[in-house]
Amino acid sequence: MSINLKKGQKIDLRKSNPGLSTIRVGLGWDPVEQGGGFLKALFGSGKADIDCDASVFLLDENSNPIDLIYFGNLRTRNDSIIHTGDNLTGEGEGDDEVILVDLDKIPTNVNKLLFVVNIYDCVRRNQNFGMIKNAYIRMLDAKNNSEIARYNLSDDYRGKTALIVGLIYRYDKTWKFSAIGEGTNDTGLNDMKKNLERKAYGV
């Protein structure tokens, strides 16, 4: 049975799933209806064309970035983490972007996987996460597609241009997940990386 998490909660991913190895991490969101009039005429459906990008920072035990998997770098060298591709609009049912994680293949110097979502070209397009609804992250056992846990991001993210969604991390010979759900004003992955170096995401 899947566990519905709240902000700040942590779970042991293997406690109810002994032998868990490969996880399918799905991230999803929907554009907010913009109403009628000019915006509806401009966007057709009344929804803004917002390109959200899911990425994962690979961090060491001190939260220093080691690698980054995103739409421009879809997999690690040993295929321990694979991004399945970029969704440009957020339209449609189900997960918008999926990242596959093989826990047994993750290099020993990687202690944390930080999942983030940012809005592509947010400054020029004047877009923020107040224009997004129903954002979530969920983890499934890739062997049978059974959902392990889900975290719905329900905070008010108006004015925020990036989200620190959640953290998978090593803990006492197992792997845990922490629901973070923090909005930031980072305008891209380079900004997020700089701020990671200032703020260590602990467990």
PDB file of C-alpha atoms in Angstrom:
ATOM      1  CA  MET A   1       0.000   0.000   0.000  1.00  0.00           C
ATOM      2  CA  SER A   2       1.316   3.434  -0.978  1.00  0.00           C
ATOM      3  CA  ILE A   3       2.150   5.949   1.772  1.00  0.00           C
ATOM      4  CA  ASN A   4       0.920   9.542   1.361  1.00  0.00           C
ATOM      5  CA  LEU A   5       3.574  11.834   2.784  1.00  0.00           C
ATOM      6  CA  LYS A   6       3.350  15.332   4.182  1.00  0.00           C
ATOM      7  CA  LYS A   7       6.036  18.001   4.043  1.00  0.00           C
ATOM      8  CA  GLY A   8       8.937  17.105   6.315  1.00  0.00           C
ATOM      9  CA  GLN A   9       8.073  13.423   6.655  1.00  0.00           C
ATOM     10  CA  LYS A  10      10.642  10.688   6.052  1.00  0.00           C
ATOM     11  CA  ILE A  11      10.235   7.001   5.206  1.00  0.00           C
ATOM     12  CA  ASP A  12      12.471   3.977   4.801  1.00  0.00           C
ATOM     13  CA  LEU A  13      11.968   2.914   1.174  1.00  0.00           C
ATOM     14  CA  ARG A  14      12.952  -0.694   1.877  1.00  0.00           C
ATOM     15  CA  LYS A  15      11.088  -1.265   5.147  1.00  0.00           C
ATOM     16  CA  SER A  16       7.916  -2.381   3.374  1.00  0.00           C
ATOM     17  CA  ASN A  17       9.771  -3.398   0.224  1.00  0.00           C
ATOM     18  CA  PRO A  18      12.641  -5.765   1.151  1.00  0.00           C
ATOM     19  CA  GLY A  19      15.155  -6.150  -1.655  1.00  0.00           C
ATOM     20  CA  LEU A  20      13.982  -2.984  -3.407  1.00  0.00           C
ATOM     21  CA  SER A  21      16.540  -2.045  -6.042  1.00  0.00           C
ATOM     22  CA  THR A  22      15.183  -0.084  -9.003  1.00  0.00           C
ATOM     23  CA  ILE A  23      12.813   2.798  -8.328  1.00  0.00           C
ATOM     24  CA  ARG A  24      10.691   4.651 -10.854  1.00  0.00           C
ATOM     25  CA  VAL A  25      10.485   8.256  -9.643  1.00  0.00           C
ATOM     26  CA  GLY A  26       7.579  10.054 -11.288  1.00  0.00           C
ATOM     27  CA  LEU A  27       7.073  13.800 -11.106  1.00  0.00           C
ATOM     28  CA  GLY A  28       3.924  15.509 -12.293  1.00  0.00           C
ATOM     29  CA  TRP A  29       2.182  18.887 -12.503  1.00  0.00           C
ATOM     30  CA  ASP A  30      -0.591  20.656 -14.399  1.00  0.00           C
ATOM     31  CA  PRO A  31      -0.816  24.215 -15.731  1.00  0.00           C
ATOM     32  CA  VAL A  32      -3.445  26.353 -14.002  1.00  0.00           C
ATOM     33  CA  GLU A  33      -6.474  27.478 -16.016  1.00  0.00           C
ATOM     34  CA  GLN A  34      -5.958  31.146 -16.857  1.00  0.00           C
ATOM     35  CA  GLY A  35      -9.619  32.047 -17.290  1.00  0.00           C
ATOM     36  CA  GLY A  36     -11.272  33.600 -20.323  1.00  0.00           C
ATOM     37  CA  GLY A  37     -10.687  36.692 -22.405  1.00  0.00           C
ATOM     38  CA  PHE A  38      -7.255  37.597 -23.691  1.00  0.00           C
ATOM     39  CA  LEU A  39      -5.345  34.745 -22.057  1.00  0.00           C
ATOM     40  CA  LYS A  40      -7.738  32.101 -23.303  1.00  0.00           C
ATOM     41  CA  ALA A  41      -7.549  33.566 -26.788  1.00  0.00           C
ATOM     42  CA  LEU A  42      -3.759  33.629 -26.561  1.00  0.00           C
ATOM     43  CA  PHE A  43      -3.280  30.092 -25.210  1.00  0.00           C
ATOM     44  CA  GLY A  44      -6.314  28.447 -26.773  1.00  0.00           C
ATOM     45  CA  SER A  45      -7.161  26.145 -23.889  1.00  0.00           C
ATOM     46  CA  GLY A  46      -6.738  28.877 -21.290  1.00  0.00           C
ATOM     47  CA  LYS A  47      -3.542  27.193 -20.012  1.00  0.00           C
ATOM     48  CA  ALA A  48      -0.115  28.789 -20.261  1.00  0.00           C
ATOM     49  CA  ASP A  49       2.613  26.887 -22.075  1.00  0.00           C
ATOM     50  CA  ILE A  50       4.945  26.223 -19.135  1.00  0.00           C
ATOM     51  CA  ASP A  51       7.977  23.989 -19.599  1.00  0.00           C
ATOM     52  CA  CYS A  52       8.868  22.483 -16.224  1.00  0.00           C
ATOM     53  CA  ASP A  53      12.025  20.395 -16.044  1.00  0.00           C
ATOM     54  CA  ALA A  54      12.679  17.670 -13.467  1.00  0.00           C
ATOM     55  CA  SER A  55      16.301  17.006 -12.521  1.00  0.00           C
ATOM     56  CA  VAL A  56      18.290  15.216  -9.845  1.00  0.00           C
ATOM     57  CA  PHE A  57      21.499  16.390  -8.172  1.00  0.00           C
ATOM     58  CA  LEU A  58      23.859  13.637  -6.995  1.00  0.00           C
ATOM     59  CA  LEU A  59      25.429  14.802  -3.731  1.00  0.00           C
ATOM     60  CA  ASP A  60      28.121  13.533  -1.400  1.00  0.00           C
ATOM     61  CA  GLU A  61      27.613  13.217   2.370  1.00  0.00           C
ATOM     62  CA  ASN A  62      28.291  16.948   2.798  1.00  0.00           C
ATOM     63  CA  SER A  63      25.757  17.883   0.078  1.00  0.00           C
ATOM     64  CA  ASN A  64      28.460  18.841  -2.421  1.00  0.00           C
ATOM     65  CA  PRO A  65      27.246  18.259  -6.024  1.00  0.00           C
ATOM     66  CA  ILE A  66      28.951  15.358  -7.805  1.00  0.00           C
ATOM     67  CA  ASP A  67      26.768  15.052 -10.896  1.00  0.00           C
ATOM     68  CA  LEU A  68      23.508  16.336 -12.371  1.00  0.00           C
ATOM     69  CA  ILE A  69      20.969  14.378 -14.390  1.00  0.00           C
ATOM     70  CA  TYR A  70      18.598  16.545 -16.442  1.00  0.00           C
ATOM     71  CA  PHE A  71      17.224  16.891 -19.985  1.00  0.00           C
ATOM     72  CA  GLY A  72      20.700  17.751 -21.284  1.00  0.00           C
ATOM     73  CA  ASN A  73      22.454  14.853 -19.502  1.00  0.00           C
ATOM     74  CA  LEU A  74      20.011  11.966 -19.332  1.00  0.00           C
ATOM     75  CA  ARG A  75      22.045   9.274 -17.566  1.00  0.00           C
ATOM     76  CA  THR A  76      25.002   8.566 -15.322  1.00  0.00           C
ATOM     77  CA  ARG A  77      28.004   6.724 -16.722  1.00  0.00           C
ATOM     78  CA  ASN A  78      26.981   3.438 -15.103  1.00  0.00           C
ATOM     79  CA  ASP A  79      23.237   3.912 -15.791  1.00  0.00           C
ATOM     80  CA  SER A  80      22.428   4.016 -12.083  1.00  0.00           C
ATOM     81  CA  ILE A  81      20.171   7.016 -12.806  1.00  0.00           C
ATOM     82  CA  ILE A  82      18.325   7.496 -16.118  1.00  0.00           C
ATOM     83  CA  HIS A  83      16.088  10.443 -17.043  1.00  0.00           C
ATOM     84  CA  THR A  84      13.541   9.197 -19.589  1.00  0.00           C
ATOM     85  CA  GLY A  85      13.049  12.541 -21.343  1.00  0.00           C
ATOM     86  CA  ASP A  86      11.661  16.064 -21.291  1.00  0.00           C
ATOM     87  CA  ASN A  87       7.949  16.931 -21.247  1.00  0.00           C
ATOM     88  CA  LEU A  88       7.540  20.433 -22.680  1.00  0.00           C
ATOM     89  CA  THR A  89       4.043  21.337 -21.458  1.00  0.00           C
ATOM     90  CA  GLY A  90       2.833  19.260 -18.489  1.00  0.00           C
ATOM     91  CA  GLU A  91      -0.302  18.331 -20.421  1.00  0.00           C
ATOM     92  CA  GLY A  92      -1.839  14.870 -20.158  1.00  0.00           C
ATOM     93  CA  GLU A  93      -2.526  12.326 -17.441  1.00  0.00           C
ATOM     94  CA  GLY A  94       0.045  10.598 -15.249  1.00  0.00           C
ATOM     95  CA  ASP A  95       3.693  11.386 -14.642  1.00  0.00           C
ATOM     96  CA  ASP A  96       5.082  14.231 -16.714  1.00  0.00           C
ATOM     97  CA  GLU A  97       8.712  13.211 -16.289  1.00  0.00           C
ATOM     98  CA  VAL A  98      10.249   9.981 -14.988  1.00  0.00           C
ATOM     99  CA  ILE A  99      13.676   9.269 -13.520  1.00  0.00           C
ATOM    100  CA  LEU A 100      14.795   5.666 -12.994  1.00  0.00           C
ATOM    101  CA  VAL A 101      17.072   4.991 -10.014  1.00  0.00           C
ATOM    102  CA  ASP A 102      18.973   1.732  -9.468  1.00  0.00           C
ATOM    103  CA  LEU A 103      19.914   1.943  -5.797  1.00  0.00           C
ATOM    104  CA  ASP A 104      22.386  -0.945  -5.993  1.00  0.00           C
ATOM    105  CA  LYS A 105      24.380   0.743  -8.768  1.00  0.00           C
ATOM    106  CA  ILE A 106      24.759   4.171  -7.171  1.00  0.00           C
ATOM    107  CA  PRO A 107      28.470   4.886  -6.561  1.00  0.00           C
ATOM    108  CA  THR A 108      29.576   4.744  -2.927  1.00  0.00           C
ATOM    109  CA  ASN A 109      30.628   8.422  -2.944  1.00  0.00           C
ATOM    110  CA  VAL A 110      27.024   9.455  -3.698  1.00  0.00           C
ATOM    111  CA  ASN A 111      24.989   9.732  -0.492  1.00  0.00           C
ATOM    112  CA  LYS A 112      22.008  11.840  -1.573  1.00  0.00           C
ATOM    113  CA  LEU A 113      19.781  12.269  -4.609  1.00  0.00           C
ATOM    114  CA  LEU A 114      18.054  15.658  -4.568  1.00  0.00           C
ATOM    115  CA  PHE A 115      15.044  15.917  -6.894  1.00  0.00           C
ATOM    116  CA  VAL A 116      14.208  19.394  -8.178  1.00  0.00           C
ATOM    117  CA  VAL A 117      11.881  21.013 -10.705  1.00  0.00           C
ATOM    118  CA  ASN A 118      12.490  24.353 -12.375  1.00  0.00           C
ATOM    119  CA  ILE A 119      10.696  26.388 -15.056  1.00  0.00           C
ATOM    120  CA  TYR A 120      12.653  26.632 -18.282  1.00  0.00           C
ATOM    121  CA  ASP A 121      13.334  30.235 -19.408  1.00  0.00           C
ATOM    122  CA  CYS A 122      11.221  31.518 -16.514  1.00  0.00           C
ATOM    123  CA  VAL A 123      12.589  35.087 -16.552  1.00  0.00           C
ATOM    124  CA  ARG A 124      11.916  35.817 -20.223  1.00  0.00           C
ATOM    125  CA  ARG A 125       8.518  34.100 -20.077  1.00  0.00           C
ATOM    126  CA  ASN A 126       7.633  35.740 -16.753  1.00  0.00           C
ATOM    127  CA  GLN A 127       6.444  32.443 -15.287  1.00  0.00           C
ATOM    128  CA  ASN A 128       6.412  31.019 -11.774  1.00  0.00           C
ATOM    129  CA  PHE A 129       4.991  28.066  -9.859  1.00  0.00           C
ATOM    130  CA  GLY A 130       1.833  29.978  -9.016  1.00  0.00           C
ATOM    131  CA  MET A 131       0.882  29.018 -12.579  1.00  0.00           C
ATOM    132  CA  ILE A 132       1.240  25.297 -11.751  1.00  0.00           C
ATOM    133  CA  LYS A 133      -1.077  23.034  -9.759  1.00  0.00           C
ATOM    134  CA  ASN A 134      -1.222  19.389  -8.647  1.00  0.00           C
ATOM    135  CA  ALA A 135       2.574  19.029  -8.372  1.00  0.00           C
ATOM    136  CA  TYR A 136       3.734  15.728  -6.887  1.00  0.00           C
ATOM    137  CA  ILE A 137       6.543  13.217  -6.657  1.00  0.00           C
ATOM    138  CA  ARG A 138       5.921   9.485  -6.313  1.00  0.00           C
ATOM    139  CA  MET A 139       8.128   6.426  -6.091  1.00  0.00           C
ATOM    140  CA  LEU A 140       7.276   3.034  -7.550  1.00  0.00           C
ATOM    141  CA  ASP A 141       8.968  -0.356  -7.468  1.00  0.00           C
ATOM    142  CA  ALA A 142      10.130  -0.611 -11.081  1.00  0.00           C
ATOM    143  CA  LYS A 143       9.776  -4.403 -11.041  1.00  0.00           C
ATOM    144  CA  ASN A 144       6.001  -4.383 -10.673  1.00  0.00           C
ATOM    145  CA  ASN A 145       5.061  -0.668 -10.929  1.00  0.00           C
ATOM    146  CA  SER A 146       3.505  -0.742  -7.445  1.00  0.00           C
ATOM    147  CA  GLU A 147       3.514   2.695  -5.817  1.00  0.00           C
ATOM    148  CA  ILE A 148       5.611   2.905  -2.651  1.00  0.00           C
ATOM    149  CA  ALA A 149       5.008   6.498  -1.627  1.00  0.00           C
ATOM    150  CA  ARG A 150       3.625   9.804  -2.917  1.00  0.00           C
ATOM    151  CA  TYR A 151       4.121  13.400  -1.827  1.00  0.00           C
ATOM    152  CA  ASN A 152       1.696  16.055  -3.079  1.00  0.00           C
ATOM    153  CA  LEU A 153       3.199  19.545  -2.965  1.00  0.00           C
ATOM    154  CA  SER A 154       0.338  21.647  -1.619  1.00  0.00           C
ATOM    155  CA  ASP A 155       2.075  24.854  -0.489  1.00  0.00           C
ATOM    156  CA  ASP A 156       1.497  28.226  -2.153  1.00  0.00           C
ATOM    157  CA  TYR A 157       4.414  28.598  -4.575  1.00  0.00           C
ATOM    158  CA  ARG A 158       3.387  31.881  -6.187  1.00  0.00           C
ATOM    159  CA  GLY A 159       6.443  33.856  -7.216  1.00  0.00           C
ATOM    160  CA  LYS A 160       8.736  30.831  -6.900  1.00  0.00           C
ATOM    161  CA  THR A 161      10.624  29.675  -9.991  1.00  0.00           C
ATOM    162  CA  ALA A 162      12.081  26.387  -8.713  1.00  0.00           C
ATOM    163  CA  LEU A 163      11.104  23.610  -6.312  1.00  0.00           C
ATOM    164  CA  ILE A 164      13.288  21.430  -4.110  1.00  0.00           C
ATOM    165  CA  VAL A 165      10.937  18.448  -4.179  1.00  0.00           C
ATOM    166  CA  GLY A 166      12.476  15.610  -2.194  1.00  0.00           C
ATOM    167  CA  LEU A 167      15.599  13.740  -1.172  1.00  0.00           C
ATOM    168  CA  ILE A 168      16.531  10.053  -1.398  1.00  0.00           C
ATOM    169  CA  TYR A 169      19.466   9.382   0.903  1.00  0.00           C
ATOM    170  CA  ARG A 170      21.589   6.611   2.424  1.00  0.00           C
ATOM    171  CA  TYR A 171      20.880   5.817   6.050  1.00  0.00           C
ATOM    172  CA  ASP A 172      22.270   2.913   8.081  1.00  0.00           C
ATOM    173  CA  LYS A 173      22.614   0.484   5.132  1.00  0.00           C
ATOM    174  CA  THR A 174      19.245   1.386   3.654  1.00  0.00           C
ATOM    175  CA  TRP A 175      17.701   4.220   1.629  1.00  0.00           C
ATOM    176  CA  LYS A 176      15.208   6.773   2.894  1.00  0.00           C
ATOM    177  CA  PHE A 177      13.095   9.505   1.304  1.00  0.00           C
ATOM    178  CA  SER A 178      12.485  12.948   2.764  1.00  0.00           C
ATOM    179  CA  ALA A 179       9.607  15.138   1.514  1.00  0.00           C
ATOM    180  CA  ILE A 180      10.982  18.696   1.242  1.00  0.00           C
ATOM    181  CA  GLY A 181       8.655  20.806  -0.930  1.00  0.00           C
ATOM    182  CA  GLU A 182      10.643  24.037  -0.706  1.00  0.00           C
ATOM    183  CA  GLY A 183      10.125  26.807  -3.259  1.00  0.00           C
ATOM    184  CA  THR A 184      13.050  28.994  -4.312  1.00  0.00           C
ATOM    185  CA  ASN A 185      13.727  31.953  -6.589  1.00  0.00           C
ATOM    186  CA  ASP A 186      16.471  30.179  -8.529  1.00  0.00           C
ATOM    187  CA  THR A 187      16.126  30.883 -12.239  1.00  0.00           C
ATOM    188  CA  GLY A 188      17.955  27.788 -13.468  1.00  0.00           C
ATOM    189  CA  LEU A 189      20.051  24.784 -12.530  1.00  0.00           C
ATOM    190  CA  ASN A 190      23.256  26.838 -12.204  1.00  0.00           C
ATOM    191  CA  ASP A 191      21.603  29.010  -9.550  1.00  0.00           C
ATOM    192  CA  MET A 192      20.304  25.930  -7.782  1.00  0.00           C
ATOM    193  CA  LYS A 193      23.763  24.369  -7.740  1.00  0.00           C
ATOM    194  CA  LYS A 194      25.307  27.509  -6.207  1.00  0.00           C
ATOM    195  CA  ASN A 195      22.663  27.586  -3.490  1.00  0.00           C
ATOM    196  CA  LEU A 196      23.146  23.876  -2.765  1.00  0.00           C
ATOM    197  CA  GLU A 197      26.727  24.663  -1.885  1.00  0.00           C
ATOM    198  CA  ARG A 198      25.489  27.268   0.631  1.00  0.00           C
ATOM    199  CA  LYS A 199      22.701  25.179   2.133  1.00  0.00           C
ATOM    200  CA  ALA A 200      23.376  21.549   2.920  1.00  0.00           C
ATOM    201  CA  TYR A 201      20.278  19.383   2.656  1.00  0.00           C
ATOM    202  CA  GLY A 202      20.624  17.131   5.643  1.00  0.00           C
ATOM    203  CA  VAL A 203      18.614  14.141   6.789  1.00  0.00           C
TER     204      VAL A 203
END
